[in-house]
Every structure is written in C-alpha cells, then in structure tokens.
Short mmCIF file of N, CA and C in Angstrom, two decimals:
data_model
loop_
_atom_site.label_atom_id
_atom_site.label_comp_id
_atom_site.label_asym_id
_atom_site.label_seq_id
_atom_site.Cartn_x
_atom_site.Cartn_y
_atom_site.Cartn_z
N MET A 1 106.82 112.72 138.82
CA MET A 1 107.74 112.70 137.69
C MET A 1 108.00 111.28 137.20
N THR A 2 108.20 110.36 138.11
CA THR A 2 108.47 108.97 137.73
C THR A 2 107.31 108.39 136.93
N ASP A 3 106.08 108.72 137.31
CA ASP A 3 104.92 108.22 136.57
C ASP A 3 104.95 108.67 135.12
N ALA A 4 105.28 109.93 134.88
CA ALA A 4 105.34 110.45 133.51
C ALA A 4 106.47 109.78 132.73
N VAL A 5 107.62 109.61 133.34
CA VAL A 5 108.75 108.95 132.66
C VAL A 5 108.36 107.51 132.31
N ASP A 6 107.79 106.80 133.25
CA ASP A 6 107.36 105.42 133.00
C ASP A 6 106.32 105.36 131.88
N TYR A 7 105.33 106.24 131.96
CA TYR A 7 104.25 106.24 130.97
C TYR A 7 104.78 106.48 129.56
N PHE A 8 105.57 107.53 129.38
CA PHE A 8 106.05 107.85 128.04
C PHE A 8 107.10 106.85 127.55
N SER A 9 107.89 106.31 128.43
CA SER A 9 108.84 105.26 128.04
C SER A 9 108.11 104.03 127.53
N ARG A 10 107.05 103.65 128.23
CA ARG A 10 106.27 102.48 127.82
C ARG A 10 105.58 102.71 126.47
N ARG A 11 105.03 103.91 126.29
CA ARG A 11 104.39 104.22 125.01
C ARG A 11 105.39 104.11 123.87
N LEU A 12 106.56 104.70 124.05
CA LEU A 12 107.57 104.67 122.98
C LEU A 12 108.07 103.26 122.71
N ALA A 13 107.98 102.37 123.68
CA ALA A 13 108.39 100.99 123.48
C ALA A 13 107.41 100.23 122.58
N PHE A 14 106.17 100.72 122.48
CA PHE A 14 105.14 99.99 121.75
C PHE A 14 104.52 100.76 120.60
N GLU A 15 104.97 102.00 120.38
CA GLU A 15 104.46 102.82 119.30
C GLU A 15 105.62 103.36 118.46
N THR A 16 105.31 103.65 117.21
CA THR A 16 106.23 104.34 116.33
C THR A 16 105.37 105.25 115.45
N ASP A 17 105.99 105.99 114.57
CA ASP A 17 105.19 106.87 113.70
C ASP A 17 105.65 106.72 112.25
N PRO A 18 104.86 107.25 111.31
CA PRO A 18 105.20 107.08 109.90
C PRO A 18 106.60 107.57 109.53
N SER A 19 107.04 108.69 110.07
CA SER A 19 108.37 109.19 109.73
C SER A 19 109.46 108.22 110.16
N ASP A 20 109.33 107.67 111.35
CA ASP A 20 110.34 106.72 111.84
C ASP A 20 110.30 105.41 111.06
N VAL A 21 109.11 104.96 110.69
CA VAL A 21 109.00 103.72 109.89
C VAL A 21 109.62 103.93 108.52
N TYR A 22 109.33 105.07 107.90
CA TYR A 22 109.91 105.36 106.58
C TYR A 22 111.43 105.43 106.66
N ALA A 23 111.94 106.07 107.70
CA ALA A 23 113.40 106.14 107.89
C ALA A 23 113.98 104.74 108.06
N ALA A 24 113.30 103.88 108.79
CA ALA A 24 113.77 102.50 108.98
C ALA A 24 113.76 101.74 107.66
N GLN A 25 112.71 101.93 106.85
CA GLN A 25 112.67 101.29 105.54
C GLN A 25 113.85 101.76 104.68
N LYS A 26 114.07 103.07 104.63
CA LYS A 26 115.16 103.61 103.81
C LYS A 26 116.52 103.11 104.29
N ALA A 27 116.67 102.90 105.59
CA ALA A 27 117.93 102.42 106.16
C ALA A 27 118.11 100.92 105.97
N GLY A 28 117.07 100.25 105.50
CA GLY A 28 117.15 98.80 105.29
C GLY A 28 117.01 98.00 106.57
N ASP A 29 116.42 98.60 107.61
CA ASP A 29 116.22 97.88 108.87
C ASP A 29 115.33 96.65 108.64
N ASP A 30 115.63 95.60 109.39
CA ASP A 30 114.85 94.37 109.31
C ASP A 30 113.56 94.55 110.10
N LEU A 31 112.45 94.69 109.39
CA LEU A 31 111.15 94.75 110.05
C LEU A 31 110.08 94.33 109.07
N ALA A 32 109.00 93.82 109.60
CA ALA A 32 107.84 93.48 108.78
C ALA A 32 106.79 94.55 109.06
N LEU A 33 106.42 95.29 108.04
CA LEU A 33 105.38 96.31 108.15
C LEU A 33 104.08 95.66 107.69
N VAL A 34 103.10 95.57 108.58
CA VAL A 34 101.90 94.79 108.32
C VAL A 34 100.66 95.68 108.32
N ASP A 35 99.95 95.65 107.20
CA ASP A 35 98.66 96.33 107.05
C ASP A 35 97.60 95.37 107.55
N VAL A 36 96.91 95.73 108.64
CA VAL A 36 95.95 94.82 109.25
C VAL A 36 94.51 95.11 108.83
N ARG A 37 94.33 95.98 107.82
CA ARG A 37 92.99 96.32 107.34
C ARG A 37 92.45 95.23 106.42
N GLY A 38 91.20 95.35 106.05
CA GLY A 38 90.56 94.37 105.18
C GLY A 38 90.97 94.50 103.72
N ASP A 39 90.44 93.60 102.91
CA ASP A 39 90.80 93.51 101.49
C ASP A 39 90.48 94.77 100.69
N HIS A 40 89.31 95.36 100.92
CA HIS A 40 88.94 96.56 100.15
C HIS A 40 89.85 97.73 100.47
N ALA A 41 90.20 97.88 101.73
CA ALA A 41 91.12 98.95 102.12
C ALA A 41 92.49 98.74 101.48
N TRP A 42 93.00 97.50 101.53
CA TRP A 42 94.29 97.16 100.92
C TRP A 42 94.28 97.50 99.44
N ALA A 43 93.20 97.13 98.73
CA ALA A 43 93.12 97.38 97.29
C ALA A 43 93.09 98.88 96.99
N GLN A 44 92.46 99.66 97.86
CA GLN A 44 92.35 101.10 97.65
C GLN A 44 93.71 101.78 97.74
N GLY A 45 94.55 101.33 98.64
CA GLY A 45 95.88 101.91 98.78
C GLY A 45 96.55 101.40 100.04
N ARG A 46 97.87 101.30 99.98
CA ARG A 46 98.64 100.78 101.12
C ARG A 46 100.03 101.35 101.10
N VAL A 47 100.72 101.16 102.21
CA VAL A 47 102.11 101.58 102.34
C VAL A 47 102.96 100.68 101.44
N SER A 48 103.81 101.29 100.64
CA SER A 48 104.70 100.50 99.78
C SER A 48 105.60 99.63 100.65
N GLY A 49 105.67 98.36 100.30
CA GLY A 49 106.50 97.42 101.05
C GLY A 49 105.78 96.72 102.18
N ALA A 50 104.50 97.04 102.40
CA ALA A 50 103.75 96.40 103.48
C ALA A 50 103.29 95.00 103.10
N ILE A 51 103.04 94.21 104.11
CA ILE A 51 102.45 92.88 103.98
C ILE A 51 100.99 93.02 104.36
N HIS A 52 100.11 92.39 103.61
CA HIS A 52 98.68 92.45 103.96
C HIS A 52 98.31 91.23 104.79
N MET A 53 97.91 91.50 106.03
CA MET A 53 97.48 90.43 106.93
C MET A 53 96.40 91.01 107.85
N PRO A 54 95.13 90.93 107.44
CA PRO A 54 94.07 91.44 108.30
C PRO A 54 94.18 90.88 109.72
N TYR A 55 93.88 91.71 110.70
CA TYR A 55 94.13 91.32 112.09
C TYR A 55 93.44 90.02 112.47
N ARG A 56 92.32 89.70 111.87
CA ARG A 56 91.62 88.45 112.19
C ARG A 56 92.37 87.21 111.69
N GLU A 57 93.33 87.39 110.79
CA GLU A 57 94.09 86.27 110.21
C GLU A 57 95.47 86.10 110.81
N ILE A 58 95.89 86.98 111.69
CA ILE A 58 97.25 86.96 112.21
C ILE A 58 97.57 85.65 112.92
N ALA A 59 96.69 85.19 113.77
CA ALA A 59 96.96 83.96 114.55
C ALA A 59 97.25 82.77 113.65
N GLU A 60 96.57 82.68 112.52
CA GLU A 60 96.77 81.53 111.63
C GLU A 60 97.90 81.73 110.62
N ARG A 61 98.23 82.96 110.26
CA ARG A 61 99.20 83.20 109.18
C ARG A 61 100.58 83.66 109.63
N ALA A 62 100.67 84.35 110.74
CA ALA A 62 101.91 85.05 111.09
C ALA A 62 103.12 84.13 111.13
N ARG A 63 103.02 83.03 111.82
CA ARG A 63 104.19 82.14 111.97
C ARG A 63 104.66 81.57 110.64
N ARG A 64 103.75 81.40 109.70
CA ARG A 64 104.13 80.89 108.37
C ARG A 64 104.80 81.96 107.52
N GLU A 65 104.39 83.22 107.69
CA GLU A 65 104.79 84.27 106.77
C GLU A 65 105.84 85.25 107.30
N ILE A 66 105.97 85.34 108.61
CA ILE A 66 106.93 86.28 109.20
C ILE A 66 107.83 85.50 110.15
N PRO A 67 109.12 85.41 109.84
CA PRO A 67 110.03 84.62 110.67
C PRO A 67 110.04 85.10 112.13
N ALA A 68 110.13 84.15 113.03
CA ALA A 68 110.24 84.48 114.46
C ALA A 68 111.45 85.39 114.65
N GLY A 69 111.33 86.33 115.54
CA GLY A 69 112.43 87.26 115.81
C GLY A 69 112.41 88.51 114.95
N THR A 70 111.55 88.53 113.93
CA THR A 70 111.46 89.71 113.07
C THR A 70 110.62 90.77 113.78
N PRO A 71 111.15 91.98 113.95
CA PRO A 71 110.33 93.05 114.52
C PRO A 71 109.15 93.35 113.59
N VAL A 72 107.99 93.59 114.17
CA VAL A 72 106.77 93.84 113.41
C VAL A 72 106.23 95.23 113.76
N VAL A 73 105.79 95.94 112.72
CA VAL A 73 105.07 97.20 112.89
C VAL A 73 103.73 97.03 112.19
N VAL A 74 102.64 97.32 112.89
CA VAL A 74 101.30 97.19 112.31
C VAL A 74 100.69 98.58 112.11
N TYR A 75 99.77 98.66 111.14
CA TYR A 75 99.01 99.89 110.97
C TYR A 75 97.62 99.57 110.45
N CYS A 76 96.70 100.50 110.74
CA CYS A 76 95.35 100.43 110.17
C CYS A 76 95.07 101.76 109.49
N TRP A 77 93.82 102.20 109.46
CA TRP A 77 93.45 103.41 108.73
C TRP A 77 94.02 104.69 109.31
N SER A 78 93.74 104.94 110.58
CA SER A 78 93.97 106.29 111.12
C SER A 78 93.97 106.25 112.64
N PRO A 79 94.14 107.41 113.27
CA PRO A 79 94.05 107.42 114.74
C PRO A 79 92.67 107.01 115.25
N GLY A 80 91.65 107.08 114.39
CA GLY A 80 90.30 106.70 114.79
C GLY A 80 89.99 105.23 114.61
N CYS A 81 90.98 104.43 114.29
CA CYS A 81 90.80 103.00 114.01
C CYS A 81 91.57 102.19 115.04
N ASN A 82 90.94 101.18 115.64
CA ASN A 82 91.66 100.37 116.62
C ASN A 82 92.09 99.01 116.08
N ALA A 83 91.98 98.79 114.77
CA ALA A 83 92.44 97.53 114.20
C ALA A 83 93.95 97.36 114.38
N GLY A 84 94.69 98.47 114.38
CA GLY A 84 96.13 98.38 114.63
C GLY A 84 96.42 97.81 116.01
N GLN A 85 95.66 98.24 117.00
CA GLN A 85 95.85 97.71 118.35
C GLN A 85 95.45 96.24 118.41
N LYS A 86 94.38 95.87 117.72
CA LYS A 86 93.96 94.46 117.68
C LYS A 86 95.05 93.61 117.01
N GLY A 87 95.62 94.13 115.93
CA GLY A 87 96.69 93.42 115.25
C GLY A 87 97.94 93.31 116.10
N ALA A 88 98.30 94.40 116.77
CA ALA A 88 99.48 94.39 117.64
C ALA A 88 99.30 93.37 118.76
N LEU A 89 98.11 93.32 119.33
CA LEU A 89 97.83 92.36 120.39
C LEU A 89 97.96 90.93 119.88
N ALA A 90 97.46 90.67 118.68
CA ALA A 90 97.57 89.32 118.11
C ALA A 90 99.03 88.92 117.91
N PHE A 91 99.84 89.84 117.39
CA PHE A 91 101.27 89.54 117.23
C PHE A 91 101.96 89.36 118.59
N ALA A 92 101.62 90.20 119.54
CA ALA A 92 102.22 90.08 120.88
C ALA A 92 101.89 88.72 121.51
N ARG A 93 100.67 88.26 121.33
CA ARG A 93 100.28 86.95 121.87
C ARG A 93 101.09 85.81 121.25
N LEU A 94 101.60 86.03 120.04
CA LEU A 94 102.43 85.03 119.38
C LEU A 94 103.91 85.19 119.71
N GLY A 95 104.24 86.19 120.52
CA GLY A 95 105.61 86.38 120.95
C GLY A 95 106.44 87.31 120.09
N TYR A 96 105.83 88.01 119.14
CA TYR A 96 106.58 88.94 118.30
C TYR A 96 106.86 90.25 119.04
N ASP A 97 107.98 90.86 118.71
CA ASP A 97 108.30 92.22 119.15
C ASP A 97 107.51 93.14 118.21
N VAL A 98 106.45 93.75 118.71
CA VAL A 98 105.53 94.48 117.84
C VAL A 98 105.30 95.89 118.34
N ARG A 99 105.14 96.80 117.36
CA ARG A 99 104.81 98.19 117.64
C ARG A 99 103.68 98.61 116.71
N GLU A 100 102.89 99.55 117.15
CA GLU A 100 101.83 100.11 116.32
C GLU A 100 102.31 101.42 115.72
N MET A 101 102.06 101.61 114.42
CA MET A 101 102.39 102.87 113.77
C MET A 101 101.22 103.83 114.01
N ILE A 102 101.44 104.78 114.94
CA ILE A 102 100.38 105.72 115.26
C ILE A 102 100.09 106.61 114.05
N GLY A 103 98.85 106.98 113.90
CA GLY A 103 98.44 107.78 112.75
C GLY A 103 97.99 106.92 111.58
N GLY A 104 98.48 105.68 111.54
CA GLY A 104 98.05 104.73 110.52
C GLY A 104 98.33 105.18 109.10
N TYR A 105 97.58 104.57 108.20
CA TYR A 105 97.72 104.85 106.77
C TYR A 105 97.45 106.33 106.48
N GLU A 106 96.49 106.92 107.18
CA GLU A 106 96.16 108.33 106.94
C GLU A 106 97.38 109.23 107.08
N TYR A 107 98.11 109.09 108.17
CA TYR A 107 99.25 109.98 108.38
C TYR A 107 100.44 109.60 107.51
N TRP A 108 100.55 108.33 107.14
CA TRP A 108 101.58 107.93 106.18
C TRP A 108 101.35 108.70 104.87
N VAL A 109 100.10 108.71 104.40
CA VAL A 109 99.75 109.41 103.16
C VAL A 109 99.94 110.90 103.32
N ARG A 110 99.47 111.47 104.42
CA ARG A 110 99.55 112.91 104.62
C ARG A 110 101.00 113.39 104.69
N GLU A 111 101.90 112.52 105.14
CA GLU A 111 103.32 112.88 105.18
C GLU A 111 104.01 112.64 103.84
N GLY A 112 103.26 112.18 102.85
CA GLY A 112 103.81 112.02 101.51
C GLY A 112 104.71 110.81 101.34
N GLN A 113 104.59 109.84 102.21
CA GLN A 113 105.42 108.64 102.09
C GLN A 113 104.88 107.77 100.94
N PRO A 114 105.71 106.87 100.40
CA PRO A 114 105.31 106.08 99.23
C PRO A 114 104.13 105.15 99.51
N THR A 115 103.15 105.22 98.60
CA THR A 115 101.99 104.33 98.66
C THR A 115 101.78 103.70 97.29
N GLU A 116 101.00 102.66 97.29
CA GLU A 116 100.66 101.98 96.05
C GLU A 116 99.26 101.41 96.18
N ASN A 117 98.70 101.02 95.03
CA ASN A 117 97.46 100.26 95.02
C ASN A 117 97.64 99.15 93.98
N ASP A 118 96.56 98.52 93.58
CA ASP A 118 96.70 97.39 92.66
C ASP A 118 97.23 97.80 91.29
N GLU A 119 97.16 99.09 90.95
CA GLU A 119 97.70 99.57 89.67
C GLU A 119 99.17 99.97 89.76
N GLY A 120 99.72 100.07 90.96
CA GLY A 120 101.12 100.45 91.11
C GLY A 120 101.31 101.61 92.06
N LEU A 121 102.46 102.29 91.93
CA LEU A 121 102.78 103.42 92.81
C LEU A 121 101.80 104.56 92.59
N ARG A 122 101.50 105.26 93.70
CA ARG A 122 100.60 106.41 93.64
C ARG A 122 101.42 107.68 93.80
N GLU A 123 100.87 108.79 93.34
CA GLU A 123 101.55 110.08 93.45
C GLU A 123 101.74 110.45 94.92
N ARG A 124 102.92 110.97 95.24
CA ARG A 124 103.20 111.42 96.60
C ARG A 124 102.74 112.86 96.76
N VAL A 125 101.92 113.10 97.78
CA VAL A 125 101.40 114.43 98.07
C VAL A 125 101.76 114.74 99.52
N PHE A 126 102.31 115.91 99.75
CA PHE A 126 102.77 116.30 101.09
C PHE A 126 101.79 117.30 101.69
N ASP A 127 101.29 117.03 102.89
CA ASP A 127 100.30 117.85 103.57
C ASP A 127 101.00 118.79 104.55
N PRO A 128 100.99 120.09 104.30
CA PRO A 128 101.70 121.03 105.16
C PRO A 128 101.08 121.17 106.57
N THR A 129 99.92 120.58 106.80
CA THR A 129 99.34 120.66 108.15
C THR A 129 99.91 119.62 109.09
N VAL A 130 100.70 118.66 108.58
CA VAL A 130 101.28 117.63 109.45
C VAL A 130 102.79 117.55 109.34
N MET A 131 103.40 118.38 108.49
CA MET A 131 104.85 118.31 108.32
C MET A 131 105.37 119.58 107.65
N VAL A 132 106.66 119.79 107.72
CA VAL A 132 107.29 120.87 106.99
C VAL A 132 107.47 120.42 105.56
N VAL A 133 106.98 121.21 104.63
CA VAL A 133 107.10 120.89 103.21
C VAL A 133 108.13 121.85 102.60
N ARG A 134 109.17 121.27 102.04
CA ARG A 134 110.22 122.07 101.41
C ARG A 134 110.07 121.97 99.91
N SER A 135 110.26 123.08 99.22
CA SER A 135 110.15 123.04 97.75
C SER A 135 111.46 122.69 97.10
#
C-alpha cells in the first residue's frame, strides 16, 4: 500500500492535466504555461496564454523570460510525445518548480479549452469521448 501511495503522490507532484491548468488560468494563478514544441507546431495552434519556448532553448532563455520562483507547466503535442518531459527536465535543472501537463496540446484541444494560432482565437470544440459535454 505504501508503494502505491508514494507512487501516485509523486506523480501528482510533477503532473497536471488540461482541466486543472485551465482552472488555474481562470483563477488567475501565477504560473508560466510553456509550449515546448517547435515553431511549426506553435504556428499551427497553441494554448491561449502560453509562452513558446522549444525545449532545446530552455537552458538559454528561461532565466531571462520567466522570473525565478514562478511555477512552470510545460506541454507538447500529446501523450505520445516526450518533449514535455524533456522540457520539464530542463526547467527542473534550472531550479524551477515544474509540472508536465499530461495529454498535451491534444487533450487541451479535445477538452475544448481556448486555443489560438497566428490568425487569432480558434473555435472551441468539445470532444465527448474525453469529457462530459453539456448543451
């Protein structure tokens, strides 16, 4: 039993999900939401309010752009992408309190949370296979 409690406690300390991140944004919580994908992915679409910092650039840019002590949440494409973990590791090495948004951009979009691209806000679409959709 202790192993399971330890395991799940540790996971929750380092992971979050799109619903919790969106709730934190709406509540005005102090956090930096960082999209660690490349330029083409960012241009195609991103979480509204995110900062674009590809994981390979974190070591050189983070301290200039994100104040020390700011909680950081990173995301990449989807559960099949490990760029979020690479980005989280880079922030952790710099001493940031960092969590990975599990599900990435894919689940943010599927849950109908606000997204944008270079033209502006995108239409919100709610996927009933990942959430309760109320009319």
